[in-house]
PDB file of C-alpha atoms in Angstrom:
ATOM      1  CA  MET A 784       0.022  -0.190  -0.022  1.00  0.00           C
ATOM      2  CA  THR A 785       1.472   3.668  -1.013  1.00  0.00           C
ATOM      3  CA  THR A 786       1.880   6.246   1.961  1.00  0.00           C
ATOM      4  CA  TYR A 787       1.419   9.550   0.281  1.00  0.00           C
ATOM      5  CA  TYR A 788       1.805  11.538   4.026  1.00  0.00           C
ATOM      6  CA  ASP A 789       2.393  10.248   7.346  1.00  0.00           C
ATOM      7  CA  ASP A 790       2.941  12.256  10.504  1.00  0.00           C
ATOM      8  CA  ARG A 791       2.217  12.008  14.142  1.00  0.00           C
ATOM      9  CA  SER A 792      -1.721  12.963  13.615  1.00  0.00           C
ATOM     10  CA  VAL A 793      -2.469  12.417   9.594  1.00  0.00           C
ATOM     11  CA  ARG A 794      -1.960   9.791   7.496  1.00  0.00           C
ATOM     12  CA  VAL A 795      -2.751   9.748   3.734  1.00  0.00           C
ATOM     13  CA  THR A 796      -2.606   6.394   2.056  1.00  0.00           C
ATOM     14  CA  ALA A 797      -3.693   4.890  -1.184  1.00  0.00           C
ATOM     15  CA  THR A 798      -7.052   3.650   0.474  1.00  0.00           C
ATOM     16  CA  ALA A 799      -7.656   5.957   3.446  1.00  0.00           C
ATOM     17  CA  LEU A 800      -7.174   9.669   5.504  1.00  0.00           C
ATOM     18  CA  ARG A 801      -6.520   9.017   9.181  1.00  0.00           C
ATOM     19  CA  VAL A 802      -6.851  12.485  10.864  1.00  0.00           C
ATOM     20  CA  ASP A 803      -6.077  11.699  14.484  1.00  0.00           C
ATOM     21  CA  ASP A 804      -8.544   8.828  15.501  1.00  0.00           C
ATOM     22  CA  ARG A 805     -10.884   9.270  12.493  1.00  0.00           C
ATOM     23  CA  THR A 806     -10.366   6.976   9.422  1.00  0.00           C
ATOM     24  CA  TYR A 807     -12.142   8.114   6.142  1.00  0.00           C
ATOM     25  CA  PRO A 808     -11.974   5.590   3.430  1.00  0.00           C
ATOM     26  CA  LEU A 809     -10.861   7.458  -0.132  1.00  0.00           C
ATOM     27  CA  ALA A 810     -13.566   5.545  -1.913  1.00  0.00           C
ATOM     28  CA  GLU A 811     -16.169   7.330   0.556  1.00  0.00           C
ATOM     29  CA  LEU A 812     -14.926  11.062  -0.082  1.00  0.00           C
ATOM     30  CA  THR A 813     -16.824  12.133  -3.425  1.00  0.00           C
ATOM     31  CA  MET A 814     -15.556  15.797  -2.914  1.00  0.00           C
ATOM     32  CA  VAL A 815     -12.645  17.453  -1.007  1.00  0.00           C
ATOM     33  CA  TRP A 816     -12.021  21.439  -0.569  1.00  0.00           C
ATOM     34  CA  HIS A 817     -10.167  23.582   1.289  1.00  0.00           C
ATOM     35  CA  ARG A 818     -11.021  27.079   2.963  1.00  0.00           C
ATOM     36  CA  ARG A 819      -8.926  29.839   4.292  1.00  0.00           C
ATOM     37  CA  GLY A 820     -10.170  31.456   7.699  1.00  0.00           C
ATOM     38  CA  SER A 821      -9.575  34.985   8.994  1.00  0.00           C
ATOM     39  CA  ARG A 822      -6.057  36.277   9.420  1.00  0.00           C
ATOM     40  CA  SER A 823      -4.469  35.508  13.005  1.00  0.00           C
ATOM     41  CA  TRP A 824      -3.709  39.116  14.674  1.00  0.00           C
ATOM     42  CA  ARG A 825      -1.530  37.115  17.054  1.00  0.00           C
ATOM     43  CA  VAL A 826       0.864  35.882  14.449  1.00  0.00           C
ATOM     44  CA  LEU A 827       0.861  39.497  12.676  1.00  0.00           C
ATOM     45  CA  ALA A 828       1.750  40.989  16.091  1.00  0.00           C
ATOM     46  CA  GLY A 829       4.626  38.551  16.310  1.00  0.00           C
ATOM     47  CA  ARG A 830       5.757  39.246  12.924  1.00  0.00           C
ATOM     48  CA  GLY A 831       5.577  43.085  14.159  1.00  0.00           C
ATOM     49  CA  ALA A 832       7.520  42.539  17.234  1.00  0.00           C
ATOM     50  CA  ILE A 833      10.347  40.547  15.064  1.00  0.00           C
ATOM     51  CA  GLY A 834      10.604  43.702  13.079  1.00  0.00           C
ATOM     52  CA  ALA A 835      10.833  46.029  15.956  1.00  0.00           C
ATOM     53  CA  ALA A 836      13.867  43.863  17.599  1.00  0.00           C
ATOM     54  CA  LEU A 837      15.549  44.034  14.208  1.00  0.00           C
ATOM     55  CA  ALA A 838      15.130  47.667  14.052  1.00  0.00           C
ATOM     56  CA  GLY A 839      15.557  48.984  17.701  1.00  0.00           C
ATOM     57  CA  PRO A 840      18.985  48.482  18.083  1.00  0.00           C
ATOM     58  CA  LEU A 841      19.940  50.119  14.655  1.00  0.00           C
ATOM     59  CA  VAL A 842      17.472  53.099  15.512  1.00  0.00           C
ATOM     60  CA  ALA A 843      19.156  53.287  19.238  1.00  0.00           C
ATOM     61  CA  ALA A 844      22.616  53.437  17.360  1.00  0.00           C
ATOM     62  CA  LEU A 845      21.279  56.382  14.900  1.00  0.00           C
ATOM     63  CA  LEU A 846      20.042  58.270  17.946  1.00  0.00           C
ATOM     64  CA  GLY A 847      23.409  57.970  20.033  1.00  0.00           C
ATOM     65  CA  VAL A 848      25.312  59.277  16.978  1.00  0.00           C
ATOM     66  CA  ALA A 849      22.803  62.008  16.488  1.00  0.00           C
ATOM     67  CA  LEU A 850      23.161  62.848  20.350  1.00  0.00           C
ATOM     68  CA  ALA A 851      26.807  62.683  20.495  1.00  0.00           C
ATOM     69  CA  VAL A 852      26.867  65.414  17.352  1.00  0.00           C
ATOM     70  CA  TRP A 853      24.365  67.508  19.118  1.00  0.00           C
ATOM     71  CA  LEU A 854      26.012  67.464  22.652  1.00  0.00           C
ATOM     72  CA  HIS A 855      28.769  69.357  21.053  1.00  0.00           C
ATOM     73  CA  ARG A 856      31.398  67.663  23.715  1.00  0.00           C
ATOM     74  CA  SER A 857      34.756  66.945  23.718  1.00  0.00           C
ATOM     75  CA  LEU A 858      36.349  64.716  21.220  1.00  0.00           C
ATOM     76  CA  THR A 859      36.972  62.127  23.676  1.00  0.00           C
ATOM     77  CA  VAL A 860      33.201  62.030  24.568  1.00  0.00           C
ATOM     78  CA  THR A 861      31.948  62.191  21.096  1.00  0.00           C
ATOM     79  CA  ILE A 862      33.820  59.471  19.922  1.00  0.00           C
ATOM     80  CA  ALA A 863      33.024  57.414  23.179  1.00  0.00           C
ATOM     81  CA  VAL A 864      29.278  58.042  22.719  1.00  0.00           C
ATOM     82  CA  VAL A 865      29.738  56.986  18.842  1.00  0.00           C
ATOM     83  CA  GLY A 866      31.527  53.979  19.599  1.00  0.00           C
ATOM     84  CA  ALA A 867      28.827  52.901  22.046  1.00  0.00           C
ATOM     85  CA  SER A 868      26.271  53.557  19.414  1.00  0.00           C
ATOM     86  CA  VAL A 869      27.886  51.635  16.817  1.00  0.00           C
ATOM     87  CA  LEU A 870      28.561  48.651  19.255  1.00  0.00           C
ATOM     88  CA  VAL A 871      25.016  48.735  20.059  1.00  0.00           C
ATOM     89  CA  GLY A 872      23.920  48.571  16.044  1.00  0.00           C
ATOM     90  CA  LEU A 873      26.594  45.933  15.381  1.00  0.00           C
ATOM     91  CA  ALA A 874      24.792  43.771  18.142  1.00  0.00           C
ATOM     92  CA  VAL A 875      22.112  43.299  15.614  1.00  0.00           C
ATOM     93  CA  GLY A 876      24.435  41.096  13.402  1.00  0.00           C
ATOM     94  CA  PRO A 877      24.366  37.829  15.360  1.00  0.00           C
ATOM     95  CA  LEU A 878      20.861  38.571  16.340  1.00  0.00           C
ATOM     96  CA  ALA A 879      19.753  39.280  13.040  1.00  0.00           C
ATOM     97  CA  ASP A 880      19.794  35.746  11.791  1.00  0.00           C
ATOM     98  CA  VAL A 881      17.765  34.347  14.418  1.00  0.00           C
ATOM     99  CA  LEU A 882      15.180  36.834  13.808  1.00  0.00           C
ATOM    100  CA  PHE A 883      15.079  36.626  10.383  1.00  0.00           C
ATOM    101  CA  GLU A 884      15.049  32.879  10.731  1.00  0.00           C
ATOM    102  CA  HIS A 885      11.884  33.348  13.315  1.00  0.00           C
ATOM    103  CA  LEU A 886      10.175  35.750  10.858  1.00  0.00           C
ATOM    104  CA  ASP A 887      10.692  33.396   7.664  1.00  0.00           C
ATOM    105  CA  ARG A 888       9.547  30.062   9.722  1.00  0.00           C
ATOM    106  CA  SER A 889       6.324  32.464  10.570  1.00  0.00           C
ATOM    107  CA  TYR A 890       5.680  33.390   6.732  1.00  0.00           C
ATOM    108  CA  VAL A 891       6.069  29.536   6.110  1.00  0.00           C
ATOM    109  CA  ARG A 892       3.453  28.603   8.553  1.00  0.00           C
ATOM    110  CA  GLY A 893       0.999  30.996   7.311  1.00  0.00           C
ATOM    111  CA  SER A 894      -1.468  33.407   9.564  1.00  0.00           C
ATOM    112  CA  ARG A 895      -4.554  31.983   8.599  1.00  0.00           C
ATOM    113  CA  GLU A 896      -6.509  28.680   9.939  1.00  0.00           C
ATOM    114  CA  LEU A 897      -6.640  26.489   7.096  1.00  0.00           C
ATOM    115  CA  GLU A 898      -9.362  23.702   6.389  1.00  0.00           C
ATOM    116  CA  MET A 899      -9.342  20.648   4.580  1.00  0.00           C
ATOM    117  CA  TRP A 900     -13.427  19.404   4.022  1.00  0.00           C
ATOM    118  CA  ALA A 901     -15.153  16.370   2.191  1.00  0.00           C
ATOM    119  CA  THR A 902     -18.326  15.286   1.444  1.00  0.00           C
ATOM    120  CA  TRP A 903     -18.416  11.841   3.146  1.00  0.00           C
ATOM    121  CA  ARG A 904     -21.559   9.794   3.412  1.00  0.00           C
ATOM    122  CA  GLY A 905     -23.125  12.649   1.635  1.00  0.00           C
ATOM    123  CA  ARG A 906     -22.767  15.162   4.124  1.00  0.00           C
ATOM    124  CA  PRO A 907     -19.862  18.009   4.677  1.00  0.00           C
ATOM    125  CA  VAL A 908     -17.095  17.228   7.107  1.00  0.00           C
ATOM    126  CA  ARG A 909     -14.253  18.969   8.084  1.00  0.00           C
ATOM    127  CA  LEU A 910     -11.454  16.788   7.763  1.00  0.00           C
ATOM    128  CA  LEU A 911      -8.537  18.895   9.000  1.00  0.00           C
ATOM    129  CA  GLY A 912      -7.991  22.440  10.527  1.00  0.00           C
ATOM    130  CA  THR A 913      -4.513  23.774  11.038  1.00  0.00           C
ATOM    131  CA  GLY A 914      -2.736  26.978  10.973  1.00  0.00           C
ATOM    132  CA  ASP A 915       0.202  25.434   9.380  1.00  0.00           C
ATOM    133  CA  ALA A 916       0.246  26.510   5.712  1.00  0.00           C
ATOM    134  CA  LEU A 917       3.468  24.379   5.043  1.00  0.00           C
ATOM    135  CA  ARG A 918       2.266  21.129   6.499  1.00  0.00           C
ATOM    136  CA  PHE A 919      -1.359  21.708   5.169  1.00  0.00           C
ATOM    137  CA  GLY A 920      -0.055  21.994   1.422  1.00  0.00           C
ATOM    138  CA  GLN A 921       1.635  18.677   1.902  1.00  0.00           C
ATOM    139  CA  ILE A 922      -1.301  17.021   3.216  1.00  0.00           C
ATOM    140  CA  TYR A 923      -3.902  18.491   0.780  1.00  0.00           C
ATOM    141  CA  ARG A 924      -1.429  17.516  -1.948  1.00  0.00           C
ATOM    142  CA  ALA A 925      -0.958  14.004  -0.772  1.00  0.00           C
ATOM    143  CA  VAL A 926      -4.934  13.605  -0.567  1.00  0.00           C
ATOM    144  CA  GLN A 927      -4.869  14.685  -4.330  1.00  0.00           C
ATOM    145  CA  ARG A 928      -2.409  12.243  -5.365  1.00  0.00           C
ATOM    146  CA  ALA A 929      -4.280   9.543  -3.746  1.00  0.00           C
ATOM    147  CA  MET A 930      -7.456  10.618  -5.376  1.00  0.00           C
ATOM    148  CA  GLU A 931      -5.944  10.827  -8.461  1.00  0.00           C
ATOM    149  CA  HIS A 932      -4.412   7.244  -8.191  1.00  0.00           C
ATOM    150  CA  ALA A 933      -7.889   5.751  -6.592  1.00  0.00           C
ATOM    151  CA  PRO A 934      -9.424   2.989  -9.107  1.00  0.00           C
ATOM    152  CA  ALA A 935     -11.493   4.670 -11.869  1.00  0.00           C
ATOM    153  CA  ALA A 936     -14.643   3.561 -10.478  1.00  0.00           C
ATOM    154  CA  THR A 937     -15.070   6.259  -7.919  1.00  0.00           C
ATOM    155  CA  GLN A 938     -16.209   9.664  -8.478  1.00  0.00           C
ATOM    156  CA  ASN A 939     -13.691  11.432  -6.387  1.00  0.00           C
ATOM    157  CA  VAL A 940     -13.329  15.180  -7.150  1.00  0.00           C
ATOM    158  CA  ILE A 941     -10.978  17.430  -5.621  1.00  0.00           C
ATOM    159  CA  GLY A 942     -10.422  21.196  -5.869  1.00  0.00           C
ATOM    160  CA  SER A 943     -10.653  24.507  -4.291  1.00  0.00           C
ATOM    161  CA  SER A 944     -14.070  25.241  -4.076  1.00  0.00           C
ATOM    162  CA  GLY A 945     -15.373  21.708  -4.401  1.00  0.00           C
ATOM    163  CA  SER A 946     -15.544  21.893  -8.489  1.00  0.00           C
ATOM    164  CA  ARG A 947     -13.895  19.500 -10.772  1.00  0.00           C
ATOM    165  CA  PRO A 948     -10.181  20.846 -11.239  1.00  0.00           C
ATOM    166  CA  SER A 949      -8.731  21.598 -14.604  1.00  0.00           C
ATOM    167  CA  PRO A 950      -6.053  19.560 -16.053  1.00  0.00           C
ATOM    168  CA  ARG A 951      -2.961  21.363 -15.946  1.00  0.00           C
ATOM    169  CA  SER A 952       0.166  20.715 -18.560  1.00  0.00           C
ATOM    170  CA  ARG A 953       3.058  19.732 -16.483  1.00  0.00           C
ATOM    171  CA  PRO A 954       6.337  20.919 -18.391  1.00  0.00           C
TER     172      PRO A 954
END
């Protein structure tokens, strides 16, 4: 039996889709579609906090240089303030890599709740809901592949809005 996707809570095989403790035979799924929920303000606020963490030391360094010039103190004091400001600005370097990694991961995961729905035994059923866009895409594509390779006798349909998808030409 071919396994198209497998993780701790979802398994897509050539014959069935298992989500947590529920198993749905592919032959009983007549239509599969997905929906996007509203944006998560928590994720967007987190992205803003990462941006502020990246910009904060740089702004502090620029303000320190401006302060040193504005104070009109001795050359030694001006150089000390500018030097300290530059060190604060340089502190962003090692931290920026970590922060950009977190920012990149937040975009991979997405900022919306994604749901996979299907018509199962004549009624719509929510198969899966997750905020992880990468994982959702992998699972949805696995279900597509499994249903494409299902026997021709079943009338399975998979599409973004529940309508029959049009074939794509592949390079």
